[in-house]
Tab-separated table of C-alpha atoms in Angstrom:
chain	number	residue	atom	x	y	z
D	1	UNK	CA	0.000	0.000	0.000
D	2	UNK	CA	1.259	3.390	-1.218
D	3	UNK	CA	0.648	6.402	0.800
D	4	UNK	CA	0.092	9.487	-0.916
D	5	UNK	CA	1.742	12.833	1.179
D	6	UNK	CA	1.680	16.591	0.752
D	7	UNK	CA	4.079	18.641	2.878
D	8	UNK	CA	2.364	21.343	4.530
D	9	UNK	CA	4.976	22.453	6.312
D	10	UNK	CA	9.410	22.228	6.474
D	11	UNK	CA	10.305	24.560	9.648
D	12	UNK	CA	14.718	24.411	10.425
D	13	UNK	CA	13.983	24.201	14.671
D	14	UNK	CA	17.622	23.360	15.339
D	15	UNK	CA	21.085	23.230	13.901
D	16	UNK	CA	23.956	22.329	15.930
D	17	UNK	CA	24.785	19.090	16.251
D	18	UNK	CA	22.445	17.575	13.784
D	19	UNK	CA	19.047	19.276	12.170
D	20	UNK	CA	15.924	18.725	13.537
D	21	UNK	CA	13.048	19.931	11.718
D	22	UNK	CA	9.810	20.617	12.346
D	23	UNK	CA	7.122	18.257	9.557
D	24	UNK	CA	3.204	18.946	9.118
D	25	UNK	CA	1.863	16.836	6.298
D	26	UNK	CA	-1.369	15.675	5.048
D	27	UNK	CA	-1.583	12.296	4.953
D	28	UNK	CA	-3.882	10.772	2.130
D	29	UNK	CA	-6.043	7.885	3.859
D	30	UNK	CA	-7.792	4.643	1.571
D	31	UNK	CA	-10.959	6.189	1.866
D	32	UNK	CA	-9.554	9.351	-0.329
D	33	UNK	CA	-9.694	11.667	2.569
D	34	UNK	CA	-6.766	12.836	4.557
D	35	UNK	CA	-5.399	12.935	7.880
D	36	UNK	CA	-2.987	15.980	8.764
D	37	UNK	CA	-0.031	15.153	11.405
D	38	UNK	CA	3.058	16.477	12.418
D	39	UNK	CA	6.409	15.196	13.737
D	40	UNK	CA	9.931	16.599	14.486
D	41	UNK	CA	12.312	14.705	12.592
D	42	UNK	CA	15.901	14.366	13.424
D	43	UNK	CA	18.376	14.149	10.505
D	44	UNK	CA	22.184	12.912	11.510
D	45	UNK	CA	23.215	11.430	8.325
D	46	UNK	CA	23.329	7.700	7.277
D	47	UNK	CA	25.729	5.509	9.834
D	48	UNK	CA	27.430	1.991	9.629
D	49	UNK	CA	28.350	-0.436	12.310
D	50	UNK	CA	30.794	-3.429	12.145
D	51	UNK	CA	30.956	-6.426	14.394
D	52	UNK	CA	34.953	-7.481	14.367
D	53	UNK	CA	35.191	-11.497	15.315
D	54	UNK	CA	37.432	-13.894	15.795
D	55	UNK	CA	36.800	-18.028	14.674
D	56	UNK	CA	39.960	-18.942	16.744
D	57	UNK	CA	39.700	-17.259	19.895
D	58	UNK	CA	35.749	-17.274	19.715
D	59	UNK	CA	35.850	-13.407	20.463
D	60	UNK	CA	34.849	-10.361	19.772
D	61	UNK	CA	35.746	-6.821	19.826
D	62	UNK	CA	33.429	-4.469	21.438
D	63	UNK	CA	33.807	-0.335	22.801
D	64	UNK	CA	32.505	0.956	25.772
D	65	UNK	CA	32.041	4.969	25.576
D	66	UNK	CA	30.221	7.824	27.094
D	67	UNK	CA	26.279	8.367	25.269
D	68	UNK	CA	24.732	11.512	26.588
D	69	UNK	CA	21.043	10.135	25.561
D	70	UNK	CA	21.470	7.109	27.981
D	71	UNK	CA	22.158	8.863	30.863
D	72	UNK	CA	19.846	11.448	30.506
D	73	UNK	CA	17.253	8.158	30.464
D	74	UNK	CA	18.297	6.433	33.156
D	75	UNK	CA	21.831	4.665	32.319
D	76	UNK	CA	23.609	5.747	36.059
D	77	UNK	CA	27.354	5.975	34.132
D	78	UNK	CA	25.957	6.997	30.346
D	79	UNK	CA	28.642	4.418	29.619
D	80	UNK	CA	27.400	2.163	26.322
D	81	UNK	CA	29.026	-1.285	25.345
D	82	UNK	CA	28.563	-1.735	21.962
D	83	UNK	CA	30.219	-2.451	17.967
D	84	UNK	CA	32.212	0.194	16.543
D	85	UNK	CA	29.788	2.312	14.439
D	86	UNK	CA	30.326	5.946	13.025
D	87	UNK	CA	28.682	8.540	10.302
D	88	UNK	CA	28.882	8.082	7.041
D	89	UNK	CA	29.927	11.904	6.394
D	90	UNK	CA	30.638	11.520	2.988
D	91	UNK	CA	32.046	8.350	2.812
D	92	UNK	CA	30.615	5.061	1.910
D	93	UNK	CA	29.468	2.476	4.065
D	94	UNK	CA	32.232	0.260	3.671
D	95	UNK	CA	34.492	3.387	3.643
D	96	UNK	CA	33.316	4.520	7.049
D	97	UNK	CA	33.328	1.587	8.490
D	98	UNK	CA	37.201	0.931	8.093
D	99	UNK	CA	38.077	4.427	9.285
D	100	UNK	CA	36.325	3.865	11.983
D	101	UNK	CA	37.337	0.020	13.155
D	102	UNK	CA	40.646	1.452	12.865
D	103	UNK	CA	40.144	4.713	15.122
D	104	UNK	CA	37.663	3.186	17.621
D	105	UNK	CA	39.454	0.050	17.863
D	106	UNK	CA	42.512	0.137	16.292
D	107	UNK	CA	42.429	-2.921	14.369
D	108	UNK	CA	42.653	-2.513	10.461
D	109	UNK	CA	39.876	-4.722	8.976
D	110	UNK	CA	40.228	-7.112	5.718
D	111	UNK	CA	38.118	-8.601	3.880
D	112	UNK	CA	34.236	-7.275	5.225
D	113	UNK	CA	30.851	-8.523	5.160
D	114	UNK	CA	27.538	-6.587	4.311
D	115	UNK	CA	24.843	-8.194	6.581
D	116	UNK	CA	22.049	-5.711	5.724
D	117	UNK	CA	21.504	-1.937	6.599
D	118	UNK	CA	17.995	-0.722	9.058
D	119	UNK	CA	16.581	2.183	10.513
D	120	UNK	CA	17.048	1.803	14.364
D	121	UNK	CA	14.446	4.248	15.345
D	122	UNK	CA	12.253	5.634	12.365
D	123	UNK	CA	9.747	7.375	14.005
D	124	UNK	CA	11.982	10.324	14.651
D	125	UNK	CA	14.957	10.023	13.482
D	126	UNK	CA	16.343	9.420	9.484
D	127	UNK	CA	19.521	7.477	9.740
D	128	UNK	CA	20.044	3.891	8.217
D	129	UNK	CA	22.689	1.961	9.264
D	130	UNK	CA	24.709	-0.330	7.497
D	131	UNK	CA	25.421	-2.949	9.324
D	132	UNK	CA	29.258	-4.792	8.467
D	133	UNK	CA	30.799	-8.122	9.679
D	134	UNK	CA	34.595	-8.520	9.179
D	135	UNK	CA	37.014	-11.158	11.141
D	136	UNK	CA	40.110	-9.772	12.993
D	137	UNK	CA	43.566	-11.360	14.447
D	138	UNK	CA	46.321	-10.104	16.458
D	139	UNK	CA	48.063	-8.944	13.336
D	140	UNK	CA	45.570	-6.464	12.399
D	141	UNK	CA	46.304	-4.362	15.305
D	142	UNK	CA	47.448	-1.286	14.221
D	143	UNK	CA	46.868	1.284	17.461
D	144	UNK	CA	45.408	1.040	20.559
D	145	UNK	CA	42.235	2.388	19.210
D	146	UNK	CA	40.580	4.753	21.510
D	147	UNK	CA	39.000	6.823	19.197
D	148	UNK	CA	39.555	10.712	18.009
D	149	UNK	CA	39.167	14.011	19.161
D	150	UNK	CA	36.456	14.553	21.856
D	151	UNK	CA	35.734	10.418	21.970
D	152	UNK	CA	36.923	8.622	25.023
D	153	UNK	CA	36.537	5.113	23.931
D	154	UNK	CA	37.845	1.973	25.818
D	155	UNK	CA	38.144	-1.359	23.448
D	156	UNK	CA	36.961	-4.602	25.162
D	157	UNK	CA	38.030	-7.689	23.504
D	158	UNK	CA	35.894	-10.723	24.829
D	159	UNK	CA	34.684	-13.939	24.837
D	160	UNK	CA	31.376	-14.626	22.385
D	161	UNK	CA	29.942	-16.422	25.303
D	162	UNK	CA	30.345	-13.583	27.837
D	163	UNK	CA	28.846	-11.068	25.300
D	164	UNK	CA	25.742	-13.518	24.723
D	165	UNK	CA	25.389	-13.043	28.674
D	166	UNK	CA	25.873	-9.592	28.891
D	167	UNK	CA	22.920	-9.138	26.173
D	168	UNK	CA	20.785	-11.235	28.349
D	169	UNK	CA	21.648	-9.517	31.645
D	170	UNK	CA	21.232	-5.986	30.384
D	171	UNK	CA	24.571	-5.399	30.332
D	172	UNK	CA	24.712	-4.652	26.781
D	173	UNK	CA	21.390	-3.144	25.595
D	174	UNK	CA	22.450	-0.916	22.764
D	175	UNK	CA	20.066	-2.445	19.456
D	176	UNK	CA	22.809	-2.612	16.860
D	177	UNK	CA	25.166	-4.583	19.206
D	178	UNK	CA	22.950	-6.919	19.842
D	179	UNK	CA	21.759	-7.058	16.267
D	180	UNK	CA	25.320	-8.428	15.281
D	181	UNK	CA	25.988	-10.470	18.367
D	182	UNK	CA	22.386	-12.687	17.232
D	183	UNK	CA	24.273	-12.831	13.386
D	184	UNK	CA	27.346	-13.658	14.441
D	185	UNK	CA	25.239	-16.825	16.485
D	186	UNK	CA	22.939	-17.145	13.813
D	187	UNK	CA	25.349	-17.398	10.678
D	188	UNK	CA	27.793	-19.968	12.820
D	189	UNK	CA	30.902	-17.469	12.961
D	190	UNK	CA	31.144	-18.622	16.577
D	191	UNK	CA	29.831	-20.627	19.530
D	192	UNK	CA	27.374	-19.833	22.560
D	193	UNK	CA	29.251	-22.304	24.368
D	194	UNK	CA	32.414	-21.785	26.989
């Protein structure tokens, strides 16, 4: 079914980090009438997220960094555990993806895997993420990762297992994370069990 929309109304509300606009549309119903509405909409840019694994070591490489939004709802530290993940800027996916591995974690990927790209929270906000797979090893360690300018960024390499757990104790709750942890199960790149 194909909705039919006419923008009423484009108002800029906000421009400094990102731009957040203000939408009022009509909304063309079945029935041939139409519904008006209106919703802020928050445009960052497109994003992409990589989950960096290891077969051998049945590992993976996680950060853990600050996330204003979480602490404002309720997350005591605003600390976040999660897959490497930046803006595309004007890069592509694949592109963004490396320079970021490489900055957040320090570890130069290879060879990477597109899994399949999803908007994490469309009812406000535009991005789609691209979502990456790529195996790591020891030699791919180029920096101790960390992250760039204002990003304080701590890399966490651990055992699949012990992520699975943390997802199921709340310890990790950020959606993409998760996302690729459930792949990485699903697709047989590594084992539940210790």
């Amino acid at each position: 079914m194909s909705f039919k929309i006419k923008i009423i109304e484009n108002t800029l509300l906000s421009q400094h980090w990102f731009v957040l606009r203000k939408i009022v549309y009509d909304l063309m119903k079945k029935d041939g009438g139409s519904q008006r509405q209106m919703r802020e909409v928050y445009d960052r840019g497109n994003g992409a997220t990589i989950l960096l694994y290891h077969r051998g070591k049945n590992s993976v490489v996680l950060i853990r960094q600050f996330r204003m939004p979480t602490y404002i709802n309720g997350n005591a530290d605003g600390m976040l555990i999660e897959t490497c993940a930046g803006l595309l800027d004007d890069d592509s996916p694949e592109e963004c993806i490396r320079r970021e591995a490489r900055e957040e974690t320090g570890f130069a990927v290879g060879e990477v895997e597109k899994l399949f790209s999803a908007y994490m929270s469309p009812g406000g906000v535009t991005e789609l993420v691209h979502f990456f797979a790529a195996e790591y090893d020891d030699t791919s360690r180029r920096s101790a990762g960390g992250g760039v300018e204002d990003e304080v960024i701590e890399v966490i390499e651990m055992p699949f297992p012990q992520a699975l757990a943390m997802v199921r104790d709340g310890r990790i709750c950020d959606g993409k994370t998760i996302m690729l942890l459930q792949q990485a199960q699903l697709r047989g790149w590594l084992t539940a069990a210790e």
